[in-house]
Amino acid sequence: MEFKFSVNELFKNPIVEINHNLIPPGFSGDRRALWDSVNKVSEVINAMGEASAKAQGLSKPITTADRLRNSEHRLYILLDQQANNGKGAVTGMLKTGAKGLYVFDRDGQHYQVSPPCVLDFYVHDSRQRTGLGKQLFEHMLQKEGIEPVKMAIDRPSEKLLGFLNKHYGLHSPVKQMNNYVVYDGFFSKASDSNQHQEVERDQSPAGTRALKKDSANGLQTSSSPYGRYGAPRPPCSMGQIIHNQTSTINKQQEPSGSKFCM
Ligand SMILES: CC(=O)SCCNC(=O)CCNC(=O)[C@H](O)C(C)(C)COP(=O)(O)OP(=O)(O)OC[C@H]1O[C@@H](n2cnc3c(N)ncnc32)[C@H](O)[C@@H]1OP(=O)(O)O
């Protein structure tokens, strides 16, 4: 995507990270230059946000300069510095950020988590399937020190599911009621000590559940160590409904209606 101004002058590197202050990395200049740069960054974000929404068939953009300004999200912007007669062009964007979510694993066990999420990902239509998405995604993984499997994906398109499968071997997504998708490794607890995510308190009413932060994605399981609450629980039918495992539900004898694990 080309702009009237030089994106090469605005952004000094082929991939830049923008946060809520909308200031391009490495900016130097007076107040007037700052105002001008922030306006140009906003124009880039709004144009890419709109193109992304259009590509995903959304009625309105989920990425705008205003929304970024009022969030803790990070937006990675990918440039082609050779394009547009040396002025450069913007070829991709990727927005990430932590979200407080309830997620269910395949057994219906629920977790309160605040994982890093893929929120909006777009490569310009004319440049898709040429490896730019991988380049941008890899940069993000490295900057955020996270594995793809530890991220939650907000309402992924078929293209993104294909992308994650092809490049990271992620398959059989665990679809959530909130339209997020996670993968099986999301729930594993191994090798996460070097990752840092915010831990949230459980909202369970009685406060009887012990909470633990277990993993990169802020995974917390609800566990009740004492008495009958410590006994293994049967599969949760709500979880099975969510994950479309109707055959399992039918096999169970449930005389008095559905059972909820909450
Ligand atoms: C949370 C969210 O943001 S969901 C929305 C994700 N964004 C979109 O769907 C917008 C339109 N799509 C895109 O912008 C891009 O295709 C992206 C961002 C998903 C991937 O970026 P790309 O630069 O195309 O990826 P890259 O070239 O590195 O990898 C290509 C792989 O992605 C997947 N992919 C990309 N485009 C397509 C497509 N049209 N159909 C099916 N799979 C596709 C395939 O696995 C492809 O490998 P293949 O060509 O061997 O089949």
Coordinates of C-alpha atoms and ligand atoms in Angstrom, one line a residue:
M1 CA 0.0 0.0 0.0
E2 CA 1.4 3.3 -1.1
F3 CA 1.0 6.7 0.5
K4 CA 1.6 10.3 -0.7
F5 CA 4.3 10.7 1.8
S6 CA 7.5 8.6 2.1
V7 CA 7.0 5.8 4.5
N8 CA 10.7 5.2 4.4
E9 CA 11.2 8.6 6.0
L10 CA 8.6 7.9 8.6
F11 CA 9.7 4.4 9.5
K12 CA 13.4 3.7 9.6
N13 CA 13.3 -0.1 9.6
P14 CA 11.6 -2.8 7.4
I15 CA 9.5 -3.8 10.4
V16 CA 8.5 -1.3 13.1
E17 CA 6.4 -1.6 16.2
I18 CA 3.9 1.0 17.1
N19 CA 2.1 1.3 20.5
H20 CA -0.5 3.6 22.0
N21 CA 1.6 6.7 21.6
L22 CA 1.6 6.3 17.8
I23 CA 5.2 7.7 17.6
P24 CA 7.4 6.0 15.0
P25 CA 10.4 4.3 16.6
G26 CA 13.6 6.4 16.4
F27 CA 11.6 9.7 15.9
S28 CA 13.5 12.9 16.5
G29 CA 12.3 16.4 15.9
D30 CA 10.3 19.2 17.3
R31 CA 6.7 19.3 18.4
R32 CA 5.4 20.2 14.9
A33 CA 7.4 17.3 13.4
L34 CA 6.0 15.0 16.0
W35 CA 2.4 16.0 15.3
D36 CA 3.1 15.5 11.5
S37 CA 4.6 12.0 12.2
V38 CA 1.7 10.9 14.4
N39 CA -0.8 12.0 11.8
K40 CA 1.0 10.0 9.1
V41 CA 1.3 6.9 11.4
S42 CA -2.5 7.3 12.0
E43 CA -3.1 7.4 8.3
V44 CA -1.1 4.2 7.7
I45 CA -2.9 2.4 10.5
N46 CA -6.3 3.4 9.4
A47 CA -5.7 2.5 5.8
M48 CA -4.2 -0.9 6.7
G49 CA -7.0 -1.5 9.3
E50 CA -9.6 -0.9 6.7
A51 CA -7.9 -3.1 4.1
S52 CA -7.7 -5.9 6.7
A53 CA -11.3 -5.6 7.6
K54 CA -12.3 -5.7 3.9
A55 CA -10.1 -8.8 3.3
Q56 CA -11.8 -10.5 6.3
G57 CA -15.3 -9.5 5.3
L58 CA -15.8 -7.4 8.5
S59 CA -18.2 -4.5 8.5
K60 CA -15.8 -2.2 10.2
P61 CA -12.1 -2.2 11.0
I62 CA -10.8 -3.7 14.2
T63 CA -7.6 -1.8 13.9
T64 CA -7.7 2.0 13.9
A65 CA -5.3 4.6 15.2
D66 CA -7.9 5.7 17.8
R67 CA -8.3 2.1 19.1
L68 CA -4.6 1.6 19.3
R69 CA -4.1 4.8 21.2
N70 CA -6.5 3.6 23.8
S71 CA -5.0 0.2 24.3
E72 CA -2.0 -1.7 25.3
H73 CA -1.8 -3.5 22.0
R74 CA 1.2 -3.6 19.8
L75 CA 1.1 -3.1 16.0
Y76 CA 3.9 -4.4 13.8
I77 CA 4.1 -2.8 10.4
L78 CA 6.0 -4.4 7.5
L79 CA 7.5 -2.3 4.8
D80 CA 8.8 -2.8 1.3
Q81 CA 11.5 -0.1 1.3
Q82 CA 12.2 -0.5 -2.4
A83 CA 8.7 0.1 -3.6
N84 CA 7.1 3.4 -4.8
N85 CA 10.2 5.0 -6.3
G86 CA 12.1 4.8 -3.1
K87 CA 9.3 6.2 -0.9
G88 CA 8.5 2.7 0.3
A89 CA 5.2 0.9 0.7
V90 CA 3.4 -0.8 3.6
T91 CA 2.9 -4.5 2.9
G92 CA 1.6 -5.9 6.1
M93 CA 0.5 -5.4 9.7
L94 CA 0.1 -7.6 12.8
K95 CA -1.6 -6.6 16.0
T96 CA -1.1 -8.4 19.2
G97 CA -2.1 -7.9 22.8
A98 CA -3.1 -9.7 26.0
K99 CA -6.8 -10.4 26.6
G100 CA -8.5 -11.7 29.6
L101 CA -10.3 -14.8 28.5
Y102 CA -12.1 -17.9 29.7
V103 CA -11.1 -20.9 27.6
F104 CA -12.1 -24.5 27.6
D105 CA -9.8 -27.4 26.7
R106 CA -11.1 -30.5 24.9
D107 CA -12.2 -32.1 28.2
G108 CA -14.3 -29.1 29.1
Q109 CA -11.9 -27.9 31.8
H110 CA -12.0 -24.2 31.9
Y111 CA -9.2 -21.8 32.5
Q112 CA -9.0 -18.1 33.2
V113 CA -6.1 -16.7 31.2
S114 CA -4.6 -13.6 29.9
P115 CA -2.6 -14.9 27.0
P116 CA -1.0 -12.9 24.2
C117 CA -3.4 -12.9 21.3
V118 CA -3.2 -12.5 17.6
L119 CA -5.8 -9.8 17.1
D120 CA -5.4 -8.6 13.5
F121 CA -3.1 -9.8 10.8
Y122 CA -3.0 -8.7 7.2
V123 CA -0.7 -8.8 4.3
H124 CA -1.5 -6.6 1.3
D125 CA -3.7 -8.5 -1.2
S126 CA -1.0 -8.2 -4.0
R127 CA 1.7 -9.7 -1.8
Q128 CA 0.0 -12.6 0.0
R129 CA 1.5 -16.1 -0.3
T130 CA 5.0 -14.8 -0.9
G131 CA 6.3 -15.3 2.6
L132 CA 5.8 -11.8 4.0
G133 CA 3.3 -13.0 6.6
K134 CA 5.8 -15.5 7.9
Q135 CA 8.5 -12.8 8.1
L136 CA 6.2 -10.5 10.1
F137 CA 4.9 -13.2 12.4
E138 CA 8.4 -14.5 13.1
H139 CA 9.5 -11.0 14.0
M140 CA 6.6 -10.7 16.4
L141 CA 7.4 -14.1 18.0
Q142 CA 10.9 -13.1 18.6
K143 CA 10.1 -9.7 20.0
E144 CA 7.5 -11.1 22.3
G145 CA 9.4 -14.2 23.2
I146 CA 6.4 -16.5 22.7
E147 CA 5.6 -19.7 20.8
P148 CA 2.6 -19.6 18.5
V149 CA 1.0 -22.4 20.4
K150 CA 0.8 -20.3 23.5
M151 CA -1.2 -17.6 21.7
A152 CA -4.9 -17.3 21.4
I153 CA -6.2 -16.3 18.0
D154 CA -9.1 -13.9 17.6
R155 CA -11.6 -15.2 15.1
P156 CA -9.1 -16.6 12.6
S157 CA -9.8 -16.7 8.9
E158 CA -9.3 -19.9 6.9
K159 CA -6.2 -18.3 5.5
L160 CA -4.7 -17.7 8.9
L161 CA -5.6 -21.3 10.0
G162 CA -3.8 -22.5 6.9
F163 CA -0.9 -20.2 7.7
L164 CA -0.5 -21.5 11.2
N165 CA -0.8 -25.1 10.0
K166 CA 1.7 -24.7 7.3
H167 CA 4.4 -22.7 9.2
Y168 CA 3.9 -23.9 12.7
G169 CA 2.3 -27.3 12.4
L170 CA -0.8 -26.2 14.3
H171 CA -3.9 -28.2 13.5
S172 CA -7.2 -29.2 15.0
P173 CA -8.0 -25.8 16.7
V174 CA -10.0 -25.8 19.9
K175 CA -12.7 -23.3 19.0
Q176 CA -14.0 -21.3 21.8
M177 CA -17.4 -19.7 22.4
N178 CA -15.9 -16.2 22.4
N179 CA -14.7 -16.9 18.8
Y180 CA -11.1 -17.3 19.8
V181 CA -9.1 -20.3 18.9
V182 CA -6.4 -22.1 20.8
Y183 CA -4.4 -25.2 20.1
D184 CA -3.8 -28.2 22.3
G185 CA -0.3 -27.1 23.4
F186 CA -1.8 -24.0 24.8
F187 CA -2.9 -25.9 27.9
S188 CA 0.4 -27.6 28.6
K189 CA 2.4 -26.4 31.5
A190 CA 5.9 -27.2 30.5
S191 CA 8.9 -24.9 30.0
D192 CA 7.1 -21.6 30.6
S193 CA 9.1 -20.2 33.5
N194 CA 10.7 -17.5 31.3
Q195 CA 7.5 -16.2 30.0
H196 CA 5.6 -13.4 31.8
Q197 CA 2.0 -12.7 31.6
E198 CA -0.4 -11.0 34.0
V199 CA -2.1 -13.3 36.4
E200 CA -5.7 -12.5 37.1
R201 CA -7.7 -13.5 40.2
D202 CA -10.4 -16.1 39.8
Q203 CA -13.9 -14.7 39.8
S204 CA -15.4 -17.9 41.3
P205 CA -18.0 -16.8 43.8
A206 CA -17.1 -19.0 46.8
G207 CA -13.3 -18.5 46.4
T208 CA -12.8 -22.2 47.1
R209 CA -10.6 -22.8 44.2
A210 CA -6.9 -22.6 44.4
L211 CA -5.4 -20.6 41.5
K212 CA -2.0 -21.1 39.9
K213 CA -0.3 -19.3 37.1
D214 CA 1.1 -22.2 35.2
S215 CA 2.4 -21.1 31.8
A216 CA 3.4 -18.6 29.2
N217 CA -0.1 -17.6 28.4
G218 CA -1.0 -16.9 32.0
L219 CA -2.8 -20.2 32.2
Q220 CA -4.5 -20.8 35.5
T221 CA -6.4 -23.9 36.3
S222 CA -9.1 -24.1 38.9
S223 CA -8.1 -26.9 41.3
S224 CA -9.7 -27.9 44.5
P225 CA -7.3 -29.9 46.6
Y226 CA -9.5 -31.1 49.5
G227 CA -12.2 -33.6 50.1
R228 CA -14.7 -34.4 47.4
Y229 CA -13.7 -31.3 45.6
G230 CA -10.3 -32.9 45.0
A231 CA -11.8 -35.9 43.2
P232 CA -11.3 -36.1 39.4
R233 CA -14.2 -34.5 37.7
P234 CA -16.1 -36.1 34.8
P235 CA -15.9 -34.5 31.4
C236 CA -18.0 -31.3 31.4
S237 CA -20.9 -31.5 29.1
M238 CA -20.8 -27.7 28.5
G239 CA -17.3 -28.1 27.2
Q240 CA -18.4 -31.0 25.0
I241 CA -21.2 -28.9 23.5
I242 CA -18.7 -26.1 22.9
H243 CA -16.3 -28.4 21.1
N244 CA -19.1 -30.2 19.2
Q245 CA -18.5 -33.5 20.8
T246 CA -22.1 -34.6 20.8
S247 CA -21.4 -38.3 20.6
T248 CA -19.6 -38.2 23.9
I249 CA -22.5 -36.4 25.5
N250 CA -25.0 -39.0 24.2
K251 CA -22.9 -41.8 25.6
Q252 CA -23.2 -40.4 29.1
Q253 CA -26.3 -41.2 31.2
E254 CA -27.4 -37.8 32.6
P255 CA -30.8 -38.3 34.3
S256 CA -31.4 -34.7 35.3
G257 CA -30.3 -32.6 32.4
S258 CA -27.0 -31.0 31.6
K259 CA -24.1 -30.6 34.0
F260 CA -22.1 -27.5 34.1
C261 CA -18.5 -27.3 35.4
M262 CA -18.6 -23.7 36.4
Ligands
LIG1 C1 -6.7 -12.9 13.9 C2 -6.8 -12.5 12.5 O1 -6.3 -11.6 12.1 S1 -7.8 -13.4 11.4 C3 -7.5 -12.7 9.8 C4 -6.3 -13.1 9.1 N1 -6.1 -12.2 8.0 C5 -6.7 -12.5 6.8 O2 -7.4 -13.5 6.6 C6 -6.6 -11.4 5.7 C7 -6.2 -12.0 4.4 N2 -5.0 -12.8 4.5 C8 -3.8 -12.3 4.7 O3 -3.6 -11.1 4.9 C9 -2.6 -13.3 4.6 O4 -3.0 -14.4 3.8 C10 -2.2 -13.9 6.0 C11 -1.8 -12.7 6.9 C12 -3.2 -14.7 6.6 C13 -0.9 -14.7 5.7 O5 0.1 -13.9 5.1 P1 0.9 -14.5 3.8 O6 1.9 -13.4 3.5 O7 -0.1 -14.8 2.8 O8 1.5 -15.8 4.4 P2 2.8 -16.5 3.9 O9 3.1 -16.2 2.4 O10 3.9 -16.3 4.9 O11 2.3 -18.0 4.0 C14 1.5 -18.6 3.1 C15 0.5 -19.6 3.7 O12 -0.5 -18.9 4.4 C16 -1.8 -19.6 4.0 N3 -2.5 -18.8 3.0 C17 -2.2 -17.6 2.6 N4 -3.2 -17.1 1.7 C18 -4.0 -18.1 1.6 C19 -5.2 -18.3 0.8 N5 -5.6 -17.4 -0.1 N6 -5.9 -19.5 0.8 C20 -5.5 -20.5 1.7 N7 -4.3 -20.4 2.5 C21 -3.6 -19.2 2.4 C22 -1.3 -20.9 3.3 O13 -1.0 -21.9 4.2 C23 -0.1 -20.4 2.6 O14 0.8 -21.5 2.2 P3 0.6 -22.0 0.7 O15 0.7 -20.8 -0.2 O16 1.8 -23.0 0.5 O17 -0.7 -22.7 0.6

